[in-house]
JSON list of C-alpha atoms in Angstrom, two decimals:
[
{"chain": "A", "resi": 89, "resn": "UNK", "atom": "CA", "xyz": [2.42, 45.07, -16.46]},
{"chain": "A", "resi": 90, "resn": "UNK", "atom": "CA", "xyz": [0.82, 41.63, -16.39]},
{"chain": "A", "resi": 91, "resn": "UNK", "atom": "CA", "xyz": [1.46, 39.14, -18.50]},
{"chain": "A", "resi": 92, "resn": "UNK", "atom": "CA", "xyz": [-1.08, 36.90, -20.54]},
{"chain": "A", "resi": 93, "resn": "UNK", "atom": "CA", "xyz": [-0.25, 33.30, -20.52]},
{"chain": "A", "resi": 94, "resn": "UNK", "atom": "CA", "xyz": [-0.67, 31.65, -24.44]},
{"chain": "A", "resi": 95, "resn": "UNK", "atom": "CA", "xyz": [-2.43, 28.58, -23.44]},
{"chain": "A", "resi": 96, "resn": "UNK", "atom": "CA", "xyz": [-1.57, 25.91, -26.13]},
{"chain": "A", "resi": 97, "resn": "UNK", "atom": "CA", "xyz": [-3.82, 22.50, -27.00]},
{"chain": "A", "resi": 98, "resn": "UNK", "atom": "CA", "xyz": [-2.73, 19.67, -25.47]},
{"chain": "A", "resi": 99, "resn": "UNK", "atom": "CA", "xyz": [-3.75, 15.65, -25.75]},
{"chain": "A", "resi": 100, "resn": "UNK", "atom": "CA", "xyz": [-5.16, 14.28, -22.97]},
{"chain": "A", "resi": 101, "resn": "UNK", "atom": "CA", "xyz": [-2.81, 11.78, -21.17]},
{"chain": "A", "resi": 102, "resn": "UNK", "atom": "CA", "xyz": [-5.75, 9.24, -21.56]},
{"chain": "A", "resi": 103, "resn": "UNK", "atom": "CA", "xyz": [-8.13, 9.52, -24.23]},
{"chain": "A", "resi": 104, "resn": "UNK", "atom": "CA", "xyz": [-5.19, 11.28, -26.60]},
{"chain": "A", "resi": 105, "resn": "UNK", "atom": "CA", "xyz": [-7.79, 13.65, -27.78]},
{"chain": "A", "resi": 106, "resn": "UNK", "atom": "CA", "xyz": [-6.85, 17.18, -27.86]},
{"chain": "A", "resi": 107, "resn": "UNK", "atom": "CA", "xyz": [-8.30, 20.04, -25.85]},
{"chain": "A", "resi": 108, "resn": "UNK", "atom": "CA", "xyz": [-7.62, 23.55, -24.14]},
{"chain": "A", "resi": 109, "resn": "UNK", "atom": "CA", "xyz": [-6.55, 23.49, -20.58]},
{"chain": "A", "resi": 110, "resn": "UNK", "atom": "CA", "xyz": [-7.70, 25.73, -17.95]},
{"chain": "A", "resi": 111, "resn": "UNK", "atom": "CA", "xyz": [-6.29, 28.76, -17.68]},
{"chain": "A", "resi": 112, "resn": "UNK", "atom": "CA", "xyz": [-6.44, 28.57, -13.53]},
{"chain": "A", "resi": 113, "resn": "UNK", "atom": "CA", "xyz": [-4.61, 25.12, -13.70]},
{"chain": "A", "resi": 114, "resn": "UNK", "atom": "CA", "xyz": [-1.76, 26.01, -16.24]},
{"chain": "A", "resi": 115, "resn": "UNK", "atom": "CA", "xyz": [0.49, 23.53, -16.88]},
{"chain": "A", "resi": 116, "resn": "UNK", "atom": "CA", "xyz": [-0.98, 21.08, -13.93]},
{"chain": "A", "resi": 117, "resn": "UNK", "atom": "CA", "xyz": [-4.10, 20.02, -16.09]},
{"chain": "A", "resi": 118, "resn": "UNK", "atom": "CA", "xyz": [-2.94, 16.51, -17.95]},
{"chain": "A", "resi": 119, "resn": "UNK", "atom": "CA", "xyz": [-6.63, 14.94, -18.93]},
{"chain": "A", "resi": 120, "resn": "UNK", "atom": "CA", "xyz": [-9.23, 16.58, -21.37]},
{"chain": "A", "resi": 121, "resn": "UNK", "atom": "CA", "xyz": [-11.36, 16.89, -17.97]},
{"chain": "A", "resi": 122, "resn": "UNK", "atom": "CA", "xyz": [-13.82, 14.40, -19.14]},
{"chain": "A", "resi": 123, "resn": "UNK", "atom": "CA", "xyz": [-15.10, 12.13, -16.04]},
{"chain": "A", "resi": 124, "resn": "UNK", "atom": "CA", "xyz": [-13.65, 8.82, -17.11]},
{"chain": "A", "resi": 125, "resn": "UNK", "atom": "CA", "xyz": [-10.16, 10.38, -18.12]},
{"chain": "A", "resi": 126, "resn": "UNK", "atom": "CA", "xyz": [-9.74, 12.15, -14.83]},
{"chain": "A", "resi": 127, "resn": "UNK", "atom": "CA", "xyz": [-10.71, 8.79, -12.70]},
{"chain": "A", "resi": 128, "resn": "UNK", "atom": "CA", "xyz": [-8.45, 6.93, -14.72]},
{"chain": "A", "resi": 129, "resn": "UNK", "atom": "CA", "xyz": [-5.57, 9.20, -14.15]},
{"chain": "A", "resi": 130, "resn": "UNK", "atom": "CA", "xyz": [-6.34, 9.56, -10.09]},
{"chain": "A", "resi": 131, "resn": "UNK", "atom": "CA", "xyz": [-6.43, 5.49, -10.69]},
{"chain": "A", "resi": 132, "resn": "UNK", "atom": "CA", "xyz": [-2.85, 5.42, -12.43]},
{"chain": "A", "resi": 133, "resn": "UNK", "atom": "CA", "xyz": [-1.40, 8.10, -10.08]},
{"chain": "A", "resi": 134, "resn": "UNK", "atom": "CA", "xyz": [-2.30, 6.81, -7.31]},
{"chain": "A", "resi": 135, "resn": "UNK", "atom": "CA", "xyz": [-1.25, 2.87, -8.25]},
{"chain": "A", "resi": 136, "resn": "UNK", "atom": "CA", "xyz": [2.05, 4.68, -8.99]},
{"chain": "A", "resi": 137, "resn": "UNK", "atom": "CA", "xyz": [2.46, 5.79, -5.54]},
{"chain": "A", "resi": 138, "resn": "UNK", "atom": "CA", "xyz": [1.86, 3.11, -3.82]},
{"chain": "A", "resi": 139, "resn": "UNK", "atom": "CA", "xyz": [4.21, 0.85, -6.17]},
{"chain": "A", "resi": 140, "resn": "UNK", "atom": "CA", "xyz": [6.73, 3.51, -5.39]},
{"chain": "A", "resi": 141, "resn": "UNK", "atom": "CA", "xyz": [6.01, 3.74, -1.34]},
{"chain": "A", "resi": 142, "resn": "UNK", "atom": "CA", "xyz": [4.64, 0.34, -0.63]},
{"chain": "A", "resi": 143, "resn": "UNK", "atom": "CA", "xyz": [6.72, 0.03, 2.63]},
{"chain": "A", "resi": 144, "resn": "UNK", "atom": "CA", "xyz": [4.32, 3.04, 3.65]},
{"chain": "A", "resi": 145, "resn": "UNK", "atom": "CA", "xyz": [1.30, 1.15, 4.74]},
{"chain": "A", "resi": 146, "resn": "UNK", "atom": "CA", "xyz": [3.16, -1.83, 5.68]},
{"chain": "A", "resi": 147, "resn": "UNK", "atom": "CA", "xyz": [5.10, 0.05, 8.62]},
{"chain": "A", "resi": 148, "resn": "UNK", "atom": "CA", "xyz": [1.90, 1.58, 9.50]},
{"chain": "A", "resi": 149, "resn": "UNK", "atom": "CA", "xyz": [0.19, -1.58, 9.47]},
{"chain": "A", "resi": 150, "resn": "UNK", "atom": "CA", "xyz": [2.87, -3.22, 11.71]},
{"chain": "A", "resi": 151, "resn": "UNK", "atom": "CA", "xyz": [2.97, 0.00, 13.86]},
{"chain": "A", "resi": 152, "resn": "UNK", "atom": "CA", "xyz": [-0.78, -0.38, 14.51]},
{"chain": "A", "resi": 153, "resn": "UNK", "atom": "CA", "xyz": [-0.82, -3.88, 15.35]},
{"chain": "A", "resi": 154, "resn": "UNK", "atom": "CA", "xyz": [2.21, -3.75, 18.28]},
{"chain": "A", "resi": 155, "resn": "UNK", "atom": "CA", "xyz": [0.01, -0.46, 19.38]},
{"chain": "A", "resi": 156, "resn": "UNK", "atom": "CA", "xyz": [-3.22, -2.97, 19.83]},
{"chain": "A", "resi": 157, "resn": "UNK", "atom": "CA", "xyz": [-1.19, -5.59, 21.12]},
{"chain": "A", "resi": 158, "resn": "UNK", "atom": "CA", "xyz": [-0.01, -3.40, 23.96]},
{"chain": "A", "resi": 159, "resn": "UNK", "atom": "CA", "xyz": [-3.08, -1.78, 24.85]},
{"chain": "A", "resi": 160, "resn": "UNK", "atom": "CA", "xyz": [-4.69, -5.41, 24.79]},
{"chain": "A", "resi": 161, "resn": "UNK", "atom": "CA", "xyz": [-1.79, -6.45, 27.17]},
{"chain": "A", "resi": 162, "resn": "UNK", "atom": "CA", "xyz": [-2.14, -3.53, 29.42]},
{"chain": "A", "resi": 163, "resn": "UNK", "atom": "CA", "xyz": [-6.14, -4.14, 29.94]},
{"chain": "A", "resi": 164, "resn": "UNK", "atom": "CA", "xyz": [-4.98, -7.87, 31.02]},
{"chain": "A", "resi": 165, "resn": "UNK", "atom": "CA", "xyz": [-2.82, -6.53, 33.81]},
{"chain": "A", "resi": 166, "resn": "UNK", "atom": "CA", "xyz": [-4.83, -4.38, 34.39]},
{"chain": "A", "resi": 167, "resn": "UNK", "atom": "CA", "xyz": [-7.48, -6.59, 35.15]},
{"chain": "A", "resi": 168, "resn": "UNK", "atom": "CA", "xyz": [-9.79, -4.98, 33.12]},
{"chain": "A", "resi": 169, "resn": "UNK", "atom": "CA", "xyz": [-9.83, -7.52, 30.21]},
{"chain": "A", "resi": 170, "resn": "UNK", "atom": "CA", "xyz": [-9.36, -11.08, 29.76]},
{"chain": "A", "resi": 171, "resn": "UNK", "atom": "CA", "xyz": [-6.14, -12.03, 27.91]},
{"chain": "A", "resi": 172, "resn": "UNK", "atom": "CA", "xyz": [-6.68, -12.78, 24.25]},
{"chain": "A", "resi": 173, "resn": "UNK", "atom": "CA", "xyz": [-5.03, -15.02, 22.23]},
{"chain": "A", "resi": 174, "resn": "UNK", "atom": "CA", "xyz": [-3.72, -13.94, 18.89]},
{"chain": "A", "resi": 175, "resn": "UNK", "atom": "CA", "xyz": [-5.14, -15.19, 15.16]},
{"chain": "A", "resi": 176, "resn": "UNK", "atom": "CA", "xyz": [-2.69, -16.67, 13.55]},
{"chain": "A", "resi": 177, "resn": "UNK", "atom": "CA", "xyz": [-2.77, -15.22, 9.84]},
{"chain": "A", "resi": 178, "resn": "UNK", "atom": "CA", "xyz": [0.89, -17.70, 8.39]},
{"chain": "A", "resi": 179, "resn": "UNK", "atom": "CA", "xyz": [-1.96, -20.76, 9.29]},
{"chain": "A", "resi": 180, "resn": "UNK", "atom": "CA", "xyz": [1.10, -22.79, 10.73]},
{"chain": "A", "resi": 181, "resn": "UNK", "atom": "CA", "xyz": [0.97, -25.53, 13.05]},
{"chain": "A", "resi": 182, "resn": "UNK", "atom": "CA", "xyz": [2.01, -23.51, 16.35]},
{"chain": "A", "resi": 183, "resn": "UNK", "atom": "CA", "xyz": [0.11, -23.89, 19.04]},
{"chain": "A", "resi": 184, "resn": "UNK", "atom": "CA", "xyz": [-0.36, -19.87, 19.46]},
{"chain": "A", "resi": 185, "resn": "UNK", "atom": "CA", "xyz": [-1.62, -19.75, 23.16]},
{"chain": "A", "resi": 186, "resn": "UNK", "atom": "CA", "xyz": [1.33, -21.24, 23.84]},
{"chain": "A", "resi": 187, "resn": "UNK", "atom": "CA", "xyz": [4.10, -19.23, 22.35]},
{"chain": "A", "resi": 188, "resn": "UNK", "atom": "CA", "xyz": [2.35, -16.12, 22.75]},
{"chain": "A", "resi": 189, "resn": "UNK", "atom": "CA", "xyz": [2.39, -16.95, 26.80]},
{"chain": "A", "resi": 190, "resn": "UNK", "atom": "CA", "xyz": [6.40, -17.73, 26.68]},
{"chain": "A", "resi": 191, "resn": "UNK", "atom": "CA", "xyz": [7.49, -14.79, 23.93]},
{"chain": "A", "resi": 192, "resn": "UNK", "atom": "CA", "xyz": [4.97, -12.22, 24.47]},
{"chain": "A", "resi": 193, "resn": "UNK", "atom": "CA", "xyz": [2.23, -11.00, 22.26]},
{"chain": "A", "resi": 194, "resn": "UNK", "atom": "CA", "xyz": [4.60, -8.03, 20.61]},
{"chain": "A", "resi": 195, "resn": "UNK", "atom": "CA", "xyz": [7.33, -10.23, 19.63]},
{"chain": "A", "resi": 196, "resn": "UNK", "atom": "CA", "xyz": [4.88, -12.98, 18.09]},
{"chain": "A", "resi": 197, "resn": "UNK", "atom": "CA", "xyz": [3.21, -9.97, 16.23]},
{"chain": "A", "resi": 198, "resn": "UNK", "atom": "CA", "xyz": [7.01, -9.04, 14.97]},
{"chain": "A", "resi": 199, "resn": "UNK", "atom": "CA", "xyz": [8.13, -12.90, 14.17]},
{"chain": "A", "resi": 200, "resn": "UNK", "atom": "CA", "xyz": [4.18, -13.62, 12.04]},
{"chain": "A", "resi": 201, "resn": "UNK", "atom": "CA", "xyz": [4.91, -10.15, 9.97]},
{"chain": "A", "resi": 202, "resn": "UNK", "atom": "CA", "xyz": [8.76, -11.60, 9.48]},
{"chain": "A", "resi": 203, "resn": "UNK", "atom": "CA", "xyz": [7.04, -14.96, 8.64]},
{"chain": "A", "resi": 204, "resn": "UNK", "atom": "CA", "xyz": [4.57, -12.90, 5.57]},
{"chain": "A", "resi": 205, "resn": "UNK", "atom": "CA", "xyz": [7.08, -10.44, 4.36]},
{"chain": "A", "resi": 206, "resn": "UNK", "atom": "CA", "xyz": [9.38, -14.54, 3.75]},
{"chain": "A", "resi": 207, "resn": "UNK", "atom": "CA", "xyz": [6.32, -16.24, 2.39]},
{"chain": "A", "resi": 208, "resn": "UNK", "atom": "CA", "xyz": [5.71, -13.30, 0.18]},
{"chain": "A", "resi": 209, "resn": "UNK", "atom": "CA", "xyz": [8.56, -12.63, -1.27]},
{"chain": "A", "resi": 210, "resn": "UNK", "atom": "CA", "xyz": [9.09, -16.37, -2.08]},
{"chain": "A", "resi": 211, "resn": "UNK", "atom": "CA", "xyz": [5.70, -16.22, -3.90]},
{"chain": "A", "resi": 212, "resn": "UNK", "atom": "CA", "xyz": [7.44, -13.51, -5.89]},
{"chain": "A", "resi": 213, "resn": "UNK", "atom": "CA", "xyz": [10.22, -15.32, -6.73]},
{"chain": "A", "resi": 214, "resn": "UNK", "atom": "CA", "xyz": [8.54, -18.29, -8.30]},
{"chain": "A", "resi": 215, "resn": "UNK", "atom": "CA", "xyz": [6.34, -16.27, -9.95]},
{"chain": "A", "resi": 216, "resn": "UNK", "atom": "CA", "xyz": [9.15, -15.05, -11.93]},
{"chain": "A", "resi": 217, "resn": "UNK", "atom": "CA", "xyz": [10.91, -17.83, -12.35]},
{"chain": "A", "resi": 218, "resn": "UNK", "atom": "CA", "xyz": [10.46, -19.86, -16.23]},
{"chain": "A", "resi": 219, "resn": "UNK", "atom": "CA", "xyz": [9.36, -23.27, -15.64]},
{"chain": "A", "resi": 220, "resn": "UNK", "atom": "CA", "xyz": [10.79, -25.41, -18.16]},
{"chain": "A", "resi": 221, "resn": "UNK", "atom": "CA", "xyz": [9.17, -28.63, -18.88]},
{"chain": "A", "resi": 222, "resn": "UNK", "atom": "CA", "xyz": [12.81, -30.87, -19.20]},
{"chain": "A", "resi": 223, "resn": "UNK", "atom": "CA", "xyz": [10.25, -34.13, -20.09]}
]
């Protein structure tokens, strides 16, 4: 005996106008399937996701840069590739030849993404801070 599924209107999570979802898509269909709705709701779901995993891409990111830095390292000794010195993305004042020859490339890579993740988060900080003009 199958059963027939009563599909009821619904309003579209973006426009708010009211339509008849697919029967194939049940209760998964939340937009009136009108172009613009559905890119705005890929836009919104995926903006969600990466407010709720945002330490995703930045392991990845940090992953894929000590991966480089070996494989640059290994070349050098090698002899296969000249060494190369790192860009320096905090724009201090360290002369980056330098420390990158005492420390090592992978723990320079580790210290600059310490370095952004401080600068960053201050940036945050006074962002939300009230500034009060006390005149």
């Amino acid at each position: 005996m199958q059963q027939e599924m009563i599909l009821k209107k619904r309003p579209c999570r973006i426009c708010r106008r009211w339509f008849m979802p697919n029967p194939r898509l049940k209760d998964r269909q939340m937009t009136c399937g009108d172009t613009g709705c559905k890119k705005e709701w890929h836009r919104k779901k995926c903006a969600e996701w990466n407010k709720n995993n945002s330490d995703y891409f930045r392991s990845n990111y940090l992953q894929k840069k000590l991966y480089a830095a070996s494989q640059r390292d290994n070349a050098h000794q090698s002899g296969t590739a000249p060494p190369r010195a790192m860009t320096n993305r905090l724009k201090s004042e360290l002369p980056h030849p330098f420390v990158q020859e005492v420390i090592g490339i992978q723990h320079l890579i580790i210290i600059e993404y310490f370095g952004q993740l401080l600068v960053r988060r201050f940036q945050d900080v006074l962002k939300r801070q009230l500034y009060v003009n006390t005149g």
